[in-house]
mmCIF file of C-alpha atoms in Angstrom:
data_model
loop_
_atom_site.group_PDB
_atom_site.id
_atom_site.type_symbol
_atom_site.label_atom_id
_atom_site.label_comp_id
_atom_site.label_asym_id
_atom_site.label_seq_id
_atom_site.Cartn_x
_atom_site.Cartn_y
_atom_site.Cartn_z
ATOM 1 C CA MET U 6 47.987 -35.364 -67.213
ATOM 2 C CA VAL U 7 51.628 -36.362 -67.735
ATOM 3 C CA ASN U 8 52.612 -35.380 -64.184
ATOM 4 C CA SER U 9 49.590 -37.164 -62.691
ATOM 5 C CA LEU U 10 50.350 -40.369 -64.548
ATOM 6 C CA GLN U 11 53.870 -40.300 -63.132
ATOM 7 C CA ASN U 12 52.530 -40.029 -59.586
ATOM 8 C CA ARG U 13 52.363 -43.371 -57.771
ATOM 9 C CA SER U 14 49.793 -42.218 -55.227
ATOM 10 C CA TYR U 15 47.514 -40.852 -57.951
ATOM 11 C CA LEU U 16 47.729 -44.032 -60.026
ATOM 12 C CA ASN U 17 46.924 -46.124 -56.979
ATOM 13 C CA ARG U 18 44.033 -43.982 -55.758
ATOM 14 C CA ARG U 19 42.438 -42.703 -58.953
ATOM 15 C CA HIS U 20 43.108 -45.581 -61.334
ATOM 16 C CA ARG U 21 43.208 -48.402 -58.766
ATOM 17 C CA LEU U 22 46.486 -49.784 -60.017
ATOM 18 C CA SER U 23 48.354 -52.019 -57.605
ATOM 19 C CA HIS U 24 51.919 -51.120 -56.725
ATOM 20 C CA GLN U 25 53.112 -54.112 -58.739
ATOM 21 C CA GLN U 26 51.338 -52.719 -61.794
ATOM 22 C CA ILE U 27 52.626 -49.218 -61.082
ATOM 23 C CA ASP U 28 56.175 -50.579 -60.910
ATOM 24 C CA ARG U 29 55.766 -51.930 -64.427
ATOM 25 C CA PHE U 30 54.204 -48.695 -65.655
ATOM 26 C CA LEU U 31 56.829 -46.381 -64.126
ATOM 27 C CA HIS U 32 59.754 -48.804 -64.543
ATOM 28 C CA GLU U 33 60.384 -48.814 -60.809
ATOM 29 C CA ASN U 34 60.805 -51.495 -58.157
ATOM 30 C CA ARG U 35 59.039 -50.248 -55.043
ATOM 31 C CA SER U 36 56.080 -52.591 -54.556
ATOM 32 C CA LYS U 37 57.755 -54.261 -51.549
ATOM 33 C CA GLU U 38 57.312 -50.965 -49.704
ATOM 34 C CA PHE U 39 53.547 -51.526 -49.828
ATOM 35 C CA LEU U 40 53.143 -55.025 -48.419
ATOM 36 C CA HIS U 41 50.051 -53.866 -46.521
ATOM 37 C CA GLU U 42 48.281 -53.686 -49.905
ATOM 38 C CA LYS U 43 49.175 -57.316 -50.623
ATOM 39 C CA LEU U 44 47.941 -58.402 -47.186
ATOM 40 C CA LYS U 45 44.659 -56.587 -47.753
ATOM 41 C CA GLN U 46 44.191 -58.392 -51.067
ATOM 42 C CA LEU U 47 44.821 -61.734 -49.376
ATOM 43 C CA GLU U 48 42.096 -60.932 -46.831
ATOM 44 C CA ILE U 49 39.680 -60.128 -49.665
ATOM 45 C CA ILE U 50 40.519 -63.410 -51.396
ATOM 46 C CA LYS U 51 39.871 -65.261 -48.129
ATOM 47 C CA SER U 52 36.424 -63.617 -47.906
ATOM 48 C CA PHE U 53 35.823 -64.356 -51.603
ATOM 49 C CA LEU U 54 36.513 -68.055 -51.042
ATOM 50 C CA GLN U 55 34.289 -68.146 -47.956
ATOM 51 C CA ILE U 56 31.206 -66.683 -49.625
ATOM 52 C CA THR U 57 31.643 -68.600 -52.887
ATOM 53 C CA ASP U 58 32.053 -71.841 -50.911
ATOM 54 C CA ILE U 59 28.743 -71.117 -49.191
ATOM 55 C CA LEU U 60 26.984 -70.378 -52.492
ATOM 56 C CA LYS U 61 28.239 -73.668 -53.938
ATOM 57 C CA GLN U 62 27.165 -75.586 -50.824
ATOM 58 C CA LYS U 63 23.677 -74.118 -51.273
ATOM 59 C CA GLY U 64 23.590 -75.335 -54.884
ATOM 60 C CA ILE U 65 23.857 -71.903 -56.535
ATOM 61 C CA TYR U 66 25.373 -71.983 -60.012
ATOM 62 C CA PHE U 67 27.308 -68.827 -60.805
ATOM 63 C CA ILE U 68 29.935 -67.539 -63.206
ATOM 64 C CA ASN U 69 32.785 -65.535 -61.743
ATOM 65 C CA LEU U 70 33.401 -62.152 -63.390
ATOM 66 C CA LYS U 71 36.799 -60.462 -63.066
ATOM 67 C CA GLY U 72 38.013 -60.414 -59.437
ATOM 68 C CA PRO U 73 40.848 -62.623 -58.128
ATOM 69 C CA LEU U 74 40.340 -65.224 -60.840
ATOM 70 C CA LEU U 75 41.029 -62.665 -63.564
ATOM 71 C CA SER U 76 44.218 -61.628 -61.782
ATOM 72 C CA TYR U 77 45.153 -65.304 -61.495
ATOM 73 C CA ARG U 78 44.538 -65.923 -65.212
ATOM 74 C CA ILE U 79 46.527 -62.872 -66.321
ATOM 75 C CA TYR U 80 49.405 -62.831 -63.818
ATOM 76 C CA HIS U 81 49.269 -66.310 -62.223
ATOM 77 C CA ASP U 82 48.866 -64.338 -58.996
ATOM 78 C CA PRO U 83 45.390 -63.492 -57.618
ATOM 79 C CA THR U 84 46.675 -60.429 -55.740
ATOM 80 C CA VAL U 85 48.202 -58.347 -58.557
ATOM 81 C CA ARG U 86 44.942 -56.610 -59.496
ATOM 82 C CA ILE U 87 43.442 -54.471 -56.722
ATOM 83 C CA LEU U 88 40.154 -55.977 -55.594
ATOM 84 C CA HIS U 89 37.396 -53.792 -54.185
ATOM 85 C CA ASP U 90 34.523 -56.158 -54.849
ATOM 86 C CA ILE U 91 33.651 -59.471 -56.421
ATOM 87 C CA ASP U 92 31.167 -59.998 -59.227
ATOM 88 C CA ILE U 93 29.138 -63.099 -59.966
ATOM 89 C CA LEU U 94 26.599 -63.834 -62.696
ATOM 90 C CA ILE U 95 23.573 -65.930 -61.736
ATOM 91 C CA ASP U 96 20.255 -67.019 -63.206
ATOM 92 C CA LYS U 97 17.607 -64.391 -62.468
ATOM 93 C CA LYS U 98 15.417 -67.125 -60.945
ATOM 94 C CA GLN U 99 17.976 -67.419 -58.141
ATOM 95 C CA ILE U 100 18.052 -63.739 -57.150
ATOM 96 C CA GLU U 101 16.025 -64.017 -53.954
ATOM 97 C CA ARG U 102 17.790 -67.222 -52.876
ATOM 98 C CA VAL U 103 21.177 -65.567 -53.310
ATOM 99 C CA MET U 104 19.967 -62.441 -51.501
ATOM 100 C CA ASN U 105 18.847 -64.508 -48.513
ATOM 101 C CA ILE U 106 22.141 -66.416 -48.426
ATOM 102 C CA LEU U 107 24.062 -63.144 -48.400
ATOM 103 C CA PHE U 108 21.806 -61.680 -45.689
ATOM 104 C CA GLU U 109 22.380 -64.793 -43.556
ATOM 105 C CA ASN U 110 26.136 -64.314 -43.862
ATOM 106 C CA GLY U 111 26.499 -60.698 -42.795
ATOM 107 C CA TYR U 112 25.824 -58.903 -46.081
ATOM 108 C CA ASN U 113 23.319 -56.097 -46.544
ATOM 109 C CA LEU U 114 22.265 -54.063 -49.555
ATOM 110 C CA SER U 115 24.930 -51.480 -50.327
ATOM 111 C CA GLU U 116 24.215 -47.808 -49.789
ATOM 112 C CA GLY U 117 21.851 -46.578 -52.495
ATOM 113 C CA ALA U 118 20.787 -50.085 -53.554
ATOM 114 C CA PHE U 119 17.203 -51.254 -53.087
ATOM 115 C CA TRP U 120 15.017 -54.274 -53.715
ATOM 116 C CA PRO U 121 11.272 -53.692 -54.289
ATOM 117 C CA HIS U 122 8.879 -55.453 -51.926
ATOM 118 C CA LYS U 123 6.082 -56.045 -54.433
ATOM 119 C CA LYS U 124 6.357 -58.825 -57.018
ATOM 120 C CA ASN U 125 5.235 -56.666 -59.929
ATOM 121 C CA GLN U 126 7.866 -54.058 -59.084
ATOM 122 C CA GLN U 127 10.485 -56.777 -58.695
ATOM 123 C CA GLU U 128 9.783 -57.874 -62.275
ATOM 124 C CA LEU U 129 10.255 -54.314 -63.526
ATOM 125 C CA PHE U 130 13.468 -54.074 -61.542
ATOM 126 C CA ILE U 131 14.885 -57.367 -62.827
ATOM 127 C CA ASN U 132 14.073 -56.492 -66.433
ATOM 128 C CA ASN U 133 15.678 -53.053 -66.278
ATOM 129 C CA ILE U 134 18.590 -53.411 -63.841
ATOM 130 C CA HIS U 135 21.413 -55.897 -64.302
ATOM 131 C CA HIS U 136 22.827 -56.231 -60.794
ATOM 132 C CA LEU U 137 22.464 -55.636 -57.052
ATOM 133 C CA SER U 138 25.307 -54.718 -54.719
ATOM 134 C CA PHE U 139 25.787 -56.100 -51.199
ATOM 135 C CA PHE U 140 28.298 -55.061 -48.542
ATOM 136 C CA ASN U 141 29.645 -56.842 -45.487
ATOM 137 C CA LYS U 142 30.907 -54.429 -42.813
ATOM 138 C CA GLY U 143 32.704 -57.243 -41.032
ATOM 139 C CA ASN U 144 35.120 -58.013 -43.848
ATOM 140 C CA ASN U 145 34.655 -54.840 -45.951
ATOM 141 C CA LEU U 146 33.762 -56.926 -48.991
ATOM 142 C CA CYS U 147 31.273 -55.863 -51.636
ATOM 143 C CA VAL U 148 29.540 -58.554 -53.690
ATOM 144 C CA GLU U 149 27.841 -57.542 -56.925
ATOM 145 C CA VAL U 150 25.242 -60.063 -58.022
ATOM 146 C CA HIS U 151 24.490 -59.849 -61.747
ATOM 147 C CA TRP U 152 21.633 -61.615 -63.512
ATOM 148 C CA VAL U 153 22.262 -59.905 -66.849
ATOM 149 C CA LEU U 154 25.836 -59.477 -68.038
ATOM 150 C CA MET U 155 25.153 -56.088 -69.599
ATOM 151 C CA HIS U 156 22.082 -54.187 -70.756
ATOM 152 C CA GLU U 157 21.739 -52.350 -74.054
ATOM 153 C CA LEU U 158 24.008 -54.435 -76.221
ATOM 154 C CA SER U 159 23.463 -54.771 -79.943
ATOM 155 C CA ILE U 160 21.925 -58.226 -79.448
ATOM 156 C CA SER U 161 18.917 -59.493 -77.502
ATOM 157 C CA LYS U 162 19.139 -60.806 -73.934
ATOM 158 C CA GLY U 163 18.247 -64.272 -75.200
ATOM 159 C CA LYS U 164 21.074 -64.242 -77.730
ATOM 160 C CA LEU U 165 23.492 -62.991 -75.075
ATOM 161 C CA GLU U 166 22.491 -65.832 -72.735
ATOM 162 C CA GLU U 167 23.070 -68.258 -75.602
ATOM 163 C CA PHE U 168 26.582 -66.873 -76.164
ATOM 164 C CA ILE U 169 27.344 -67.164 -72.454
ATOM 165 C CA SER U 170 26.161 -70.776 -72.276
ATOM 166 C CA VAL U 171 28.599 -71.874 -74.997
ATOM 167 C CA ASN U 172 31.477 -69.644 -73.889
ATOM 168 C CA THR U 173 31.916 -70.808 -70.307
ATOM 169 C CA GLU U 174 34.573 -73.121 -68.925
ATOM 170 C CA GLU U 175 35.800 -74.442 -65.589
ATOM 171 C CA ILE U 176 39.122 -73.608 -63.939
ATOM 172 C CA GLU U 177 40.758 -74.592 -60.668
ATOM 173 C CA PHE U 178 41.804 -72.073 -58.058
ATOM 174 C CA ALA U 179 42.746 -72.618 -54.401
ATOM 175 C CA GLY U 180 41.725 -76.276 -54.667
ATOM 176 C CA ARG U 181 38.272 -75.334 -55.923
ATOM 177 C CA LYS U 182 36.522 -75.313 -59.284
ATOM 178 C CA PHE U 183 35.036 -72.098 -60.671
ATOM 179 C CA ASN U 184 32.994 -71.255 -63.741
ATOM 180 C CA VAL U 185 34.484 -68.495 -65.875
ATOM 181 C CA PHE U 186 34.179 -67.262 -69.438
ATOM 182 C CA THR U 187 36.367 -68.720 -72.144
ATOM 183 C CA LYS U 188 39.358 -66.492 -72.790
ATOM 184 C CA GLU U 189 37.908 -65.260 -76.088
ATOM 185 C CA PHE U 190 34.611 -64.220 -74.520
ATOM 186 C CA GLU U 191 36.276 -62.885 -71.371
ATOM 187 C CA LEU U 192 38.593 -60.654 -73.401
ATOM 188 C CA LEU U 193 35.649 -59.284 -75.364
ATOM 189 C CA TYR U 194 33.659 -58.777 -72.153
ATOM 190 C CA LEU U 195 36.574 -56.843 -70.622
ATOM 191 C CA LEU U 196 36.799 -54.658 -73.727
ATOM 192 C CA ILE U 197 33.073 -53.908 -73.750
ATOM 193 C CA HIS U 198 32.991 -53.345 -69.979
ATOM 194 C CA GLY U 199 35.915 -50.921 -70.167
ATOM 195 C CA SER U 200 34.416 -49.033 -73.079
ATOM 196 C CA ARG U 201 30.956 -48.813 -71.497
ATOM 197 C CA HIS U 202 32.632 -47.208 -68.473
ATOM 198 C CA LYS U 203 34.661 -44.895 -70.728
ATOM 199 C CA TRP U 204 37.877 -46.582 -69.555
ATOM 200 C CA HIS U 205 37.837 -44.184 -66.618
ATOM 201 C CA ARG U 206 40.235 -46.416 -64.678
ATOM 202 C CA LEU U 207 43.529 -47.363 -66.294
ATOM 203 C CA LYS U 208 43.364 -50.718 -64.480
ATOM 204 C CA TRP U 209 40.914 -51.873 -67.167
ATOM 205 C CA LEU U 210 43.364 -51.001 -69.932
ATOM 206 C CA PHE U 211 46.037 -52.888 -67.986
ATOM 207 C CA ASP U 212 43.774 -55.955 -68.112
ATOM 208 C CA ILE U 213 43.728 -55.715 -71.902
ATOM 209 C CA LYS U 214 47.429 -54.919 -72.253
ATOM 210 C CA ASP U 215 48.490 -57.834 -70.046
ATOM 211 C CA TYR U 216 45.859 -60.374 -71.121
ATOM 212 C CA PRO U 217 47.401 -63.721 -72.228
ATOM 213 C CA LEU U 218 46.680 -63.212 -75.925
ATOM 214 C CA ALA U 219 48.760 -66.243 -76.885
ATOM 215 C CA GLU U 220 45.977 -68.358 -75.362
ATOM 216 C CA VAL U 221 43.206 -66.605 -77.324
ATOM 217 C CA ASN U 222 41.846 -68.221 -80.477
ATOM 218 C CA TYR U 223 41.738 -65.250 -82.840
ATOM 219 C CA LYS U 224 39.219 -66.837 -85.193
ATOM 220 C CA THR U 225 36.764 -67.455 -82.348
ATOM 221 C CA PHE U 226 37.393 -63.989 -80.944
ATOM 222 C CA ASN U 227 36.764 -62.334 -84.319
ATOM 223 C CA THR U 228 33.511 -64.254 -84.679
ATOM 224 C CA LEU U 229 32.329 -62.988 -81.285
ATOM 225 C CA VAL U 230 33.371 -59.416 -82.113
ATOM 226 C CA ASN U 231 31.357 -59.528 -85.328
ATOM 227 C CA LEU U 232 28.314 -61.068 -83.643
ATOM 228 C CA LEU U 233 28.274 -58.354 -80.972
ATOM 229 C CA ASN U 234 29.120 -55.526 -83.408
ATOM 230 C CA ALA U 235 32.049 -54.575 -81.168
ATOM 231 C CA GLU U 236 34.493 -53.468 -83.874
ATOM 232 C CA ARG U 237 34.442 -49.813 -82.776
ATOM 233 C CA ILE U 238 35.259 -50.821 -79.225
ATOM 234 C CA ILE U 239 38.327 -52.784 -80.332
ATOM 235 C CA ASN U 240 39.566 -49.837 -82.393
ATOM 236 C CA GLN U 241 38.971 -47.474 -79.475
ATOM 237 C CA ALA U 242 40.932 -49.761 -77.152
ATOM 238 C CA ASN U 243 43.789 -49.902 -79.649
ATOM 239 C CA TYR U 244 43.931 -46.105 -79.753
ATOM 240 C CA LEU U 245 44.098 -45.880 -75.963
ATOM 241 C CA LEU U 246 46.598 -48.728 -75.648
ATOM 242 C CA LYS U 247 48.857 -46.957 -78.120
ATOM 243 C CA LYS U 248 48.414 -43.654 -76.276
ATOM 244 C CA PHE U 249 49.218 -44.925 -72.792
ATOM 245 C CA PHE U 250 51.366 -48.026 -73.334
ATOM 246 C CA ASN U 251 52.669 -47.767 -76.895
ATOM 247 C CA THR U 252 51.173 -51.143 -77.755
ATOM 248 C CA GLN U 253 48.060 -52.489 -79.479
ATOM 249 C CA LEU U 254 46.021 -55.645 -79.796
ATOM 250 C CA PRO U 255 47.048 -57.894 -82.694
ATOM 251 C CA PHE U 256 43.799 -57.229 -84.527
ATOM 252 C CA THR U 257 42.050 -54.175 -85.940
ATOM 253 C CA TYR U 258 38.768 -53.767 -87.755
ATOM 254 C CA ASN U 259 37.638 -51.780 -90.733
ATOM 255 C CA ALA U 260 35.033 -49.914 -88.729
ATOM 256 C CA ARG U 261 34.526 -46.186 -88.401
ATOM 257 C CA LEU U 262 35.798 -44.909 -85.062
ATOM 258 C CA PRO U 263 33.816 -41.789 -84.108
ATOM 259 C CA LYS U 264 36.202 -39.142 -82.806
ATOM 260 C CA TYR U 265 33.913 -38.392 -79.888
ATOM 261 C CA ILE U 266 34.250 -41.805 -78.234
ATOM 262 C CA VAL U 267 38.020 -41.305 -78.222
ATOM 263 C CA SER U 268 38.051 -37.675 -77.087
ATOM 264 C CA TYR U 269 35.386 -38.215 -74.417
ATOM 265 C CA SER U 270 37.070 -41.287 -72.947
ATOM 266 C CA MET U 271 40.397 -39.404 -72.875
ATOM 267 C CA ARG U 272 38.699 -36.535 -71.042
ATOM 268 C CA ILE U 273 37.230 -38.923 -68.472
ATOM 269 C CA ILE U 274 40.521 -40.782 -67.956
ATOM 270 C CA ASN U 275 42.341 -37.512 -67.322
ATOM 271 C CA SER U 276 39.846 -36.065 -64.852
ATOM 272 C CA GLU U 277 38.816 -36.878 -61.309
ATOM 273 C CA ILE U 278 35.797 -39.104 -60.784
ATOM 274 C CA SER U 279 32.727 -37.243 -59.563
ATOM 275 C CA LYS U 280 29.887 -39.013 -57.782
ATOM 276 C CA LYS U 281 27.423 -36.336 -58.886
ATOM 277 C CA ARG U 282 26.594 -35.925 -62.556
ATOM 278 C CA SER U 283 25.341 -32.671 -64.022
ATOM 279 C CA ASN U 284 22.707 -32.538 -66.760
ATOM 280 C CA TYR U 285 25.554 -31.723 -69.142
ATOM 281 C CA ASP U 286 27.370 -34.896 -68.039
ATOM 282 C CA ILE U 287 24.242 -36.941 -68.674
ATOM 283 C CA ILE U 288 23.908 -35.579 -72.209
ATOM 284 C CA ASN U 289 27.586 -36.228 -72.965
ATOM 285 C CA ASN U 290 27.375 -39.739 -71.582
ATOM 286 C CA PHE U 291 24.281 -40.490 -73.667
ATOM 287 C CA ARG U 292 26.049 -39.265 -76.789
ATOM 288 C CA TYR U 293 29.038 -41.452 -75.985
ATOM 289 C CA GLN U 294 26.944 -44.569 -75.315
ATOM 290 C CA TRP U 295 24.970 -43.894 -78.500
ATOM 291 C CA LEU U 296 28.157 -44.045 -80.568
ATOM 292 C CA ILE U 297 30.091 -47.009 -79.174
ATOM 293 C CA PHE U 298 27.879 -49.536 -80.973
ATOM 294 C CA PRO U 299 26.448 -49.131 -84.484
ATOM 295 C CA GLY U 300 23.089 -50.442 -85.627
ATOM 296 C CA ILE U 301 19.411 -49.538 -85.414
ATOM 297 C CA TYR U 302 18.554 -52.246 -82.871
ATOM 298 C CA TYR U 303 21.093 -50.903 -80.370
ATOM 299 C CA LYS U 304 19.872 -47.314 -80.835
ATOM 300 C CA TYR U 305 16.282 -48.486 -80.400
ATOM 301 C CA LYS U 306 17.148 -50.189 -77.086
ATOM 302 C CA MET U 307 18.865 -47.019 -75.878
ATOM 303 C CA LEU U 308 15.861 -44.876 -76.751
ATOM 304 C CA LEU U 309 13.572 -47.220 -74.814
ATOM 305 C CA GLN U 310 15.544 -46.466 -71.649
ATOM 306 C CA ILE U 311 15.047 -42.693 -71.813
ATOM 307 C CA PRO U 312 11.428 -42.527 -70.561
ATOM 308 C CA PHE U 313 12.014 -44.988 -67.712
ATOM 309 C CA SER U 314 14.272 -44.863 -64.669
ATOM 310 C CA PRO U 315 14.436 -47.874 -62.314
ATOM 311 C CA ARG U 316 15.110 -45.398 -59.488
ATOM 312 C CA ASP U 317 11.453 -44.375 -59.776
ATOM 313 C CA ILE U 318 10.233 -47.866 -58.851
ATOM 314 C CA PRO U 319 10.255 -47.367 -55.043
ATOM 315 C CA LEU U 320 8.807 -43.860 -55.415
ATOM 316 C CA PHE U 321 5.720 -44.718 -57.418
ATOM 317 C CA ASP U 322 3.547 -47.816 -56.997
ATOM 318 C CA SER U 323 2.289 -49.295 -60.246
ATOM 319 C CA SER U 324 2.144 -52.662 -61.969
ATOM 320 C CA TYR U 325 2.597 -51.116 -65.401
ATOM 321 C CA LYS U 326 5.790 -49.801 -66.939
ATOM 322 C CA THR U 327 3.801 -47.270 -68.998
ATOM 323 C CA MET U 328 2.788 -45.524 -65.767
ATOM 324 C CA TYR U 329 6.461 -45.019 -64.967
ATOM 325 C CA TYR U 330 6.911 -43.530 -68.441
ATOM 326 C CA MET U 331 4.294 -40.943 -67.486
ATOM 327 C CA TYR U 332 5.901 -40.380 -64.077
ATOM 328 C CA ARG U 333 9.421 -39.984 -65.492
ATOM 329 C CA PRO U 334 9.205 -36.267 -66.534
ATOM 330 C CA PHE U 335 7.972 -35.354 -63.058
ATOM 331 C CA SER U 336 10.730 -37.330 -61.311
ATOM 332 C CA PHE U 337 13.375 -35.823 -63.610
ATOM 333 C CA ILE U 338 12.243 -32.258 -62.851
ATOM 334 C CA LYS U 339 12.032 -33.037 -59.146
ATOM 335 C CA ARG U 340 15.501 -34.607 -58.972
ATOM 336 C CA ARG U 341 17.480 -32.590 -61.508
ATOM 337 C CA ILE U 342 15.887 -29.150 -61.462
ATOM 338 C CA LEU U 343 14.241 -28.796 -58.052
ATOM 339 C CA HIS U 344 16.901 -31.006 -56.377
ATOM 340 C CA ALA U 345 14.200 -32.500 -54.216
#
């Protein structure tokens, strides 16, 4: 682990750290040797501005998630964070409109993504998936369109939408106005997002380490943390920040931190990313997700997801979710045991 985290190529490839970030991490000054990376980021930002301009012209309201605007807010430079895609959050009523706009502008569904043809299946999809991914071969840009910020939180979707509506603000970038989260809500979103993904890329911990905390209202942030029951996630982040950067956030919480969510995230950070997950990986991941939030409501929502897989929607035609519950054991055996 130590040797890998001292390797510039590894940090750039595996953890998607830019050479500017790696310079700060390794106490070096070599980023000027990699100007091609900076030029690539500028091309992505150009494509980002083009597609977001089109969405605005078509009257689509969206909130920008992460991407160049996060880099701009943290570093006052939109190219410091490596960009591989852009993420926007829209109203679910606008999904098909946004899809058609993207199709008209050279984007197609990314490999592995699908959109059901039948209305009843579309409803199942929308209620159980939180985003669709689109890719443009011409500019190599991926756009992830979210209609739910995150599934399986410790609050209802309605409550989450309410939080979002009162925690959004407008900023200016490149002579344009964009909707983004308030800094308090954005910081919490970044913490939850990183934890949900087991912090498997150090770039997400960099976001937390370098976030402009002086501009965060701690009282508001603490209120949001309590409302979303995210105390464990903050304590986990503090452990990892201390481990990798010898720093911590200026707040901690009196919440039990299960050892497993620390040990498992450390294991993931220190290993290569595999596209294929074994049954053992699935069990470990479920255990991890089970522990990051406390509370019966959160556990209940997790349990509801076990008997249903959205990937079964295009394989089995039904208007009723209960039929997919019945189909799920068969699809699991077929996919995981028979490898069919």
